[in-house]
Amino acid sequence: MRPAWRWLPLAGVAFCALMMAVALGLEHVGGLEPCPLCVFQRVGVIATGVVLAVAAGHNPDGRLGRGVYAVLALAGVAGGAFVAGRHVWLQSLPADQVPSCGPGLDYMIDVLPLQEVIATVLSGSGECAAVDAAFLGLSLPAWTLVGFIALAAFPLAMLWRAVRSCPVE
């Protein structure tokens, strides 16, 4: 008897919860304020977690449903990994190439249209280039990128199982 498909998205939800617990612990216990790119990475984790939670709750039987949930979760992971990779790249720039600090995320959301907020945040700012903490030689955005790579295993396994083990609809 094959194990239930539902455990894959549930394990992914647990991993998302772990990633958010670490982020919130660093913020509220460690005193590290998240920069705008950090906030966008959190959105990627939360979006992926929501898709995985819905997938586990729905627990579709066929390839199509399982495949759609896997692809949506992979989109969340890819978006978060892109932002984390951009953050790591920004932190690796020489000091003379780091963009100047811009306005805070709250201010930009209040004043600018959403598309412009996203473009501004992804272009980076000086506050995002600062390495506030590191663990085992990797900055926090680098660890978040590692987390997204690990998180991708869950929707990839979901997709693999959807393609390989479900009857054709």
mmCIF file of C-alpha atoms in Angstrom:
data_model
loop_
_atom_site.group_PDB
_atom_site.id
_atom_site.type_symbol
_atom_site.label_atom_id
_atom_site.label_comp_id
_atom_site.label_asym_id
_atom_site.label_seq_id
_atom_site.Cartn_x
_atom_site.Cartn_y
_atom_site.Cartn_z
ATOM 1 C CA MET A 1 0.000 0.000 0.000
ATOM 2 C CA ARG A 2 1.372 3.383 -1.028
ATOM 3 C CA PRO A 3 1.490 6.169 1.545
ATOM 4 C CA ALA A 4 -1.186 8.842 1.222
ATOM 5 C CA TRP A 5 -0.440 11.771 -1.057
ATOM 6 C CA ARG A 6 -1.642 14.212 1.598
ATOM 7 C CA TRP A 7 1.485 13.869 3.743
ATOM 8 C CA LEU A 8 3.586 15.712 1.121
ATOM 9 C CA PRO A 9 1.717 19.032 1.245
ATOM 10 C CA LEU A 10 1.312 18.694 5.028
ATOM 11 C CA ALA A 11 5.076 18.249 5.418
ATOM 12 C CA GLY A 12 5.565 21.293 3.179
ATOM 13 C CA VAL A 13 3.192 23.315 5.367
ATOM 14 C CA ALA A 14 5.206 22.257 8.429
ATOM 15 C CA PHE A 15 8.417 23.380 6.704
ATOM 16 C CA CYS A 16 6.827 26.749 5.818
ATOM 17 C CA ALA A 17 5.751 27.121 9.453
ATOM 18 C CA LEU A 18 9.327 26.395 10.552
ATOM 19 C CA MET A 19 10.711 29.003 8.140
ATOM 20 C CA MET A 20 8.232 31.603 9.405
ATOM 21 C CA ALA A 21 8.935 30.705 13.042
ATOM 22 C CA VAL A 22 12.636 31.313 12.479
ATOM 23 C CA ALA A 23 11.957 34.623 10.686
ATOM 24 C CA LEU A 24 9.569 35.847 13.375
ATOM 25 C CA GLY A 25 11.912 34.661 16.131
ATOM 26 C CA LEU A 26 14.799 36.598 14.600
ATOM 27 C CA GLU A 27 12.572 39.654 14.370
ATOM 28 C CA HIS A 28 10.815 39.590 17.731
ATOM 29 C CA VAL A 29 13.376 37.809 19.917
ATOM 30 C CA GLY A 30 16.596 38.666 18.086
ATOM 31 C CA GLY A 31 15.604 42.259 17.331
ATOM 32 C CA LEU A 32 16.365 42.088 13.589
ATOM 33 C CA GLU A 33 14.037 44.297 11.552
ATOM 34 C CA PRO A 34 13.151 42.816 8.156
ATOM 35 C CA CYS A 35 14.051 44.876 5.103
ATOM 36 C CA PRO A 36 11.594 45.087 2.172
ATOM 37 C CA LEU A 37 13.206 42.118 0.388
ATOM 38 C CA CYS A 38 12.900 40.068 3.600
ATOM 39 C CA VAL A 39 9.200 40.916 3.724
ATOM 40 C CA PHE A 40 8.772 39.758 0.116
ATOM 41 C CA GLN A 41 10.556 36.496 0.958
ATOM 42 C CA ARG A 42 8.085 35.979 3.795
ATOM 43 C CA VAL A 43 5.256 36.509 1.317
ATOM 44 C CA GLY A 44 6.744 33.707 -0.807
ATOM 45 C CA VAL A 45 6.855 31.367 2.193
ATOM 46 C CA ILE A 46 3.302 32.231 3.236
ATOM 47 C CA ALA A 47 1.918 31.919 -0.310
ATOM 48 C CA THR A 48 3.541 28.518 -0.694
ATOM 49 C CA GLY A 49 2.243 27.420 2.704
ATOM 50 C CA VAL A 50 -1.305 28.495 1.849
ATOM 51 C CA VAL A 51 -1.266 26.585 -1.454
ATOM 52 C CA LEU A 52 0.103 23.495 0.285
ATOM 53 C CA ALA A 53 -2.483 23.748 3.084
ATOM 54 C CA VAL A 54 -5.321 23.994 0.555
ATOM 55 C CA ALA A 55 -3.841 21.045 -1.350
ATOM 56 C CA ALA A 56 -3.735 18.948 1.808
ATOM 57 C CA GLY A 57 -7.277 19.927 2.730
ATOM 58 C CA HIS A 58 -8.646 19.243 -0.739
ATOM 59 C CA ASN A 59 -6.577 16.074 -1.289
ATOM 60 C CA PRO A 60 -7.552 15.644 -4.958
ATOM 61 C CA ASP A 61 -7.626 12.166 -6.466
ATOM 62 C CA GLY A 62 -6.501 12.814 -10.028
ATOM 63 C CA ARG A 63 -3.390 13.936 -11.829
ATOM 64 C CA LEU A 64 -4.824 17.279 -12.838
ATOM 65 C CA GLY A 65 -5.729 18.474 -9.339
ATOM 66 C CA ARG A 66 -2.525 17.236 -7.783
ATOM 67 C CA GLY A 67 -0.469 18.662 -10.615
ATOM 68 C CA VAL A 68 -2.143 22.081 -10.387
ATOM 69 C CA TYR A 69 -1.453 22.318 -6.651
ATOM 70 C CA ALA A 70 2.159 21.238 -7.170
ATOM 71 C CA VAL A 71 2.721 23.819 -9.910
ATOM 72 C CA LEU A 72 1.106 26.595 -7.848
ATOM 73 C CA ALA A 73 3.279 25.705 -4.852
ATOM 74 C CA LEU A 74 6.352 25.653 -7.095
ATOM 75 C CA ALA A 75 5.415 29.138 -8.328
ATOM 76 C CA GLY A 76 5.403 30.376 -4.725
ATOM 77 C CA VAL A 77 8.763 28.728 -4.082
ATOM 78 C CA ALA A 78 10.223 30.125 -7.313
ATOM 79 C CA GLY A 79 9.050 33.646 -6.490
ATOM 80 C CA GLY A 80 10.501 33.491 -2.988
ATOM 81 C CA ALA A 81 13.748 31.943 -4.226
ATOM 82 C CA PHE A 82 14.064 34.659 -6.869
ATOM 83 C CA VAL A 83 13.710 37.390 -4.243
ATOM 84 C CA ALA A 84 16.143 35.616 -1.899
ATOM 85 C CA GLY A 85 18.650 35.211 -4.750
ATOM 86 C CA ARG A 86 18.285 38.874 -5.610
ATOM 87 C CA HIS A 87 18.887 39.726 -1.948
ATOM 88 C CA VAL A 88 22.038 37.578 -1.816
ATOM 89 C CA TRP A 89 23.279 39.215 -5.024
ATOM 90 C CA LEU A 90 22.626 42.673 -3.589
ATOM 91 C CA GLN A 91 24.594 41.784 -0.457
ATOM 92 C CA SER A 92 27.526 40.622 -2.576
ATOM 93 C CA LEU A 93 27.922 43.962 -4.357
ATOM 94 C CA PRO A 94 30.977 46.093 -3.576
ATOM 95 C CA ALA A 95 30.166 49.014 -1.272
ATOM 96 C CA ASP A 96 30.470 51.580 -4.078
ATOM 97 C CA GLN A 97 27.827 49.768 -6.178
ATOM 98 C CA VAL A 98 25.191 49.368 -3.456
ATOM 99 C CA PRO A 99 22.042 51.380 -4.229
ATOM 100 C CA SER A 100 21.182 54.208 -1.866
ATOM 101 C CA CYS A 101 18.616 53.626 0.844
ATOM 102 C CA GLY A 102 15.090 54.374 -0.293
ATOM 103 C CA PRO A 103 11.855 54.990 1.557
ATOM 104 C CA GLY A 104 10.419 52.355 3.877
ATOM 105 C CA LEU A 105 8.060 49.677 2.601
ATOM 106 C CA ASP A 106 5.087 51.041 4.560
ATOM 107 C CA TYR A 107 5.532 54.470 2.992
ATOM 108 C CA MET A 108 5.892 53.034 -0.526
ATOM 109 C CA ILE A 109 2.727 50.939 -0.125
ATOM 110 C CA ASP A 110 0.811 54.027 1.017
ATOM 111 C CA VAL A 111 2.047 56.293 -1.774
ATOM 112 C CA LEU A 112 2.937 54.204 -4.836
ATOM 113 C CA PRO A 113 0.936 51.795 -7.003
ATOM 114 C CA LEU A 114 1.629 48.127 -6.229
ATOM 115 C CA GLN A 115 3.541 47.516 -9.479
ATOM 116 C CA GLU A 116 5.904 50.385 -8.687
ATOM 117 C CA VAL A 117 6.360 49.171 -5.094
ATOM 118 C CA ILE A 118 7.397 45.730 -6.372
ATOM 119 C CA ALA A 119 9.775 47.214 -8.948
ATOM 120 C CA THR A 120 11.325 49.532 -6.365
ATOM 121 C CA VAL A 121 11.791 46.784 -3.789
ATOM 122 C CA LEU A 122 13.323 44.371 -6.302
ATOM 123 C CA SER A 123 15.766 47.026 -7.480
ATOM 124 C CA GLY A 124 17.077 46.968 -3.917
ATOM 125 C CA SER A 125 18.181 49.529 -1.429
ATOM 126 C CA GLY A 126 21.110 50.103 0.861
ATOM 127 C CA GLU A 127 19.283 48.674 3.858
ATOM 128 C CA CYS A 128 18.788 45.376 2.000
ATOM 129 C CA ALA A 129 22.497 45.185 1.157
ATOM 130 C CA ALA A 130 23.560 45.228 4.800
ATOM 131 C CA VAL A 131 24.469 41.858 6.294
ATOM 132 C CA ASP A 132 22.984 42.136 9.777
ATOM 133 C CA ALA A 133 23.602 38.536 10.814
ATOM 134 C CA ALA A 134 25.242 35.402 9.517
ATOM 135 C CA PHE A 135 25.301 31.766 10.571
ATOM 136 C CA LEU A 136 27.988 29.306 9.456
ATOM 137 C CA GLY A 137 29.294 31.904 7.025
ATOM 138 C CA LEU A 138 25.971 32.467 5.243
ATOM 139 C CA SER A 139 23.805 35.583 5.543
ATOM 140 C CA LEU A 140 20.147 35.262 6.474
ATOM 141 C CA PRO A 141 18.964 35.743 2.853
ATOM 142 C CA ALA A 142 21.374 32.984 1.792
ATOM 143 C CA TRP A 143 19.848 30.689 4.432
ATOM 144 C CA THR A 144 16.400 31.656 3.196
ATOM 145 C CA LEU A 145 17.464 30.696 -0.334
ATOM 146 C CA VAL A 146 18.645 27.336 1.025
ATOM 147 C CA GLY A 147 15.254 27.027 2.740
ATOM 148 C CA PHE A 148 13.423 27.692 -0.531
ATOM 149 C CA ILE A 149 15.542 25.085 -2.309
ATOM 150 C CA ALA A 150 14.660 22.551 0.405
ATOM 151 C CA LEU A 151 11.007 23.633 0.312
ATOM 152 C CA ALA A 152 10.906 22.950 -3.436
ATOM 153 C CA ALA A 153 11.331 19.249 -2.676
ATOM 154 C CA PHE A 154 7.733 19.018 -1.438
ATOM 155 C CA PRO A 155 5.901 20.346 -4.521
ATOM 156 C CA LEU A 156 8.385 18.550 -6.792
ATOM 157 C CA ALA A 157 7.597 15.278 -5.021
ATOM 158 C CA MET A 158 3.891 16.102 -5.267
ATOM 159 C CA LEU A 159 4.255 16.673 -8.996
ATOM 160 C CA TRP A 160 6.275 13.491 -9.437
ATOM 161 C CA ARG A 161 3.667 11.440 -7.598
ATOM 162 C CA ALA A 162 0.875 13.085 -9.567
ATOM 163 C CA VAL A 163 2.480 12.175 -12.860
ATOM 164 C CA ARG A 164 3.671 8.695 -11.908
ATOM 165 C CA SER A 165 1.029 7.198 -9.653
ATOM 166 C CA CYS A 166 -2.416 8.579 -10.450
ATOM 167 C CA PRO A 167 -4.750 7.028 -12.956
ATOM 168 C CA VAL A 168 -5.339 9.089 -16.086
ATOM 169 C CA GLU A 169 -8.472 11.225 -15.808
#
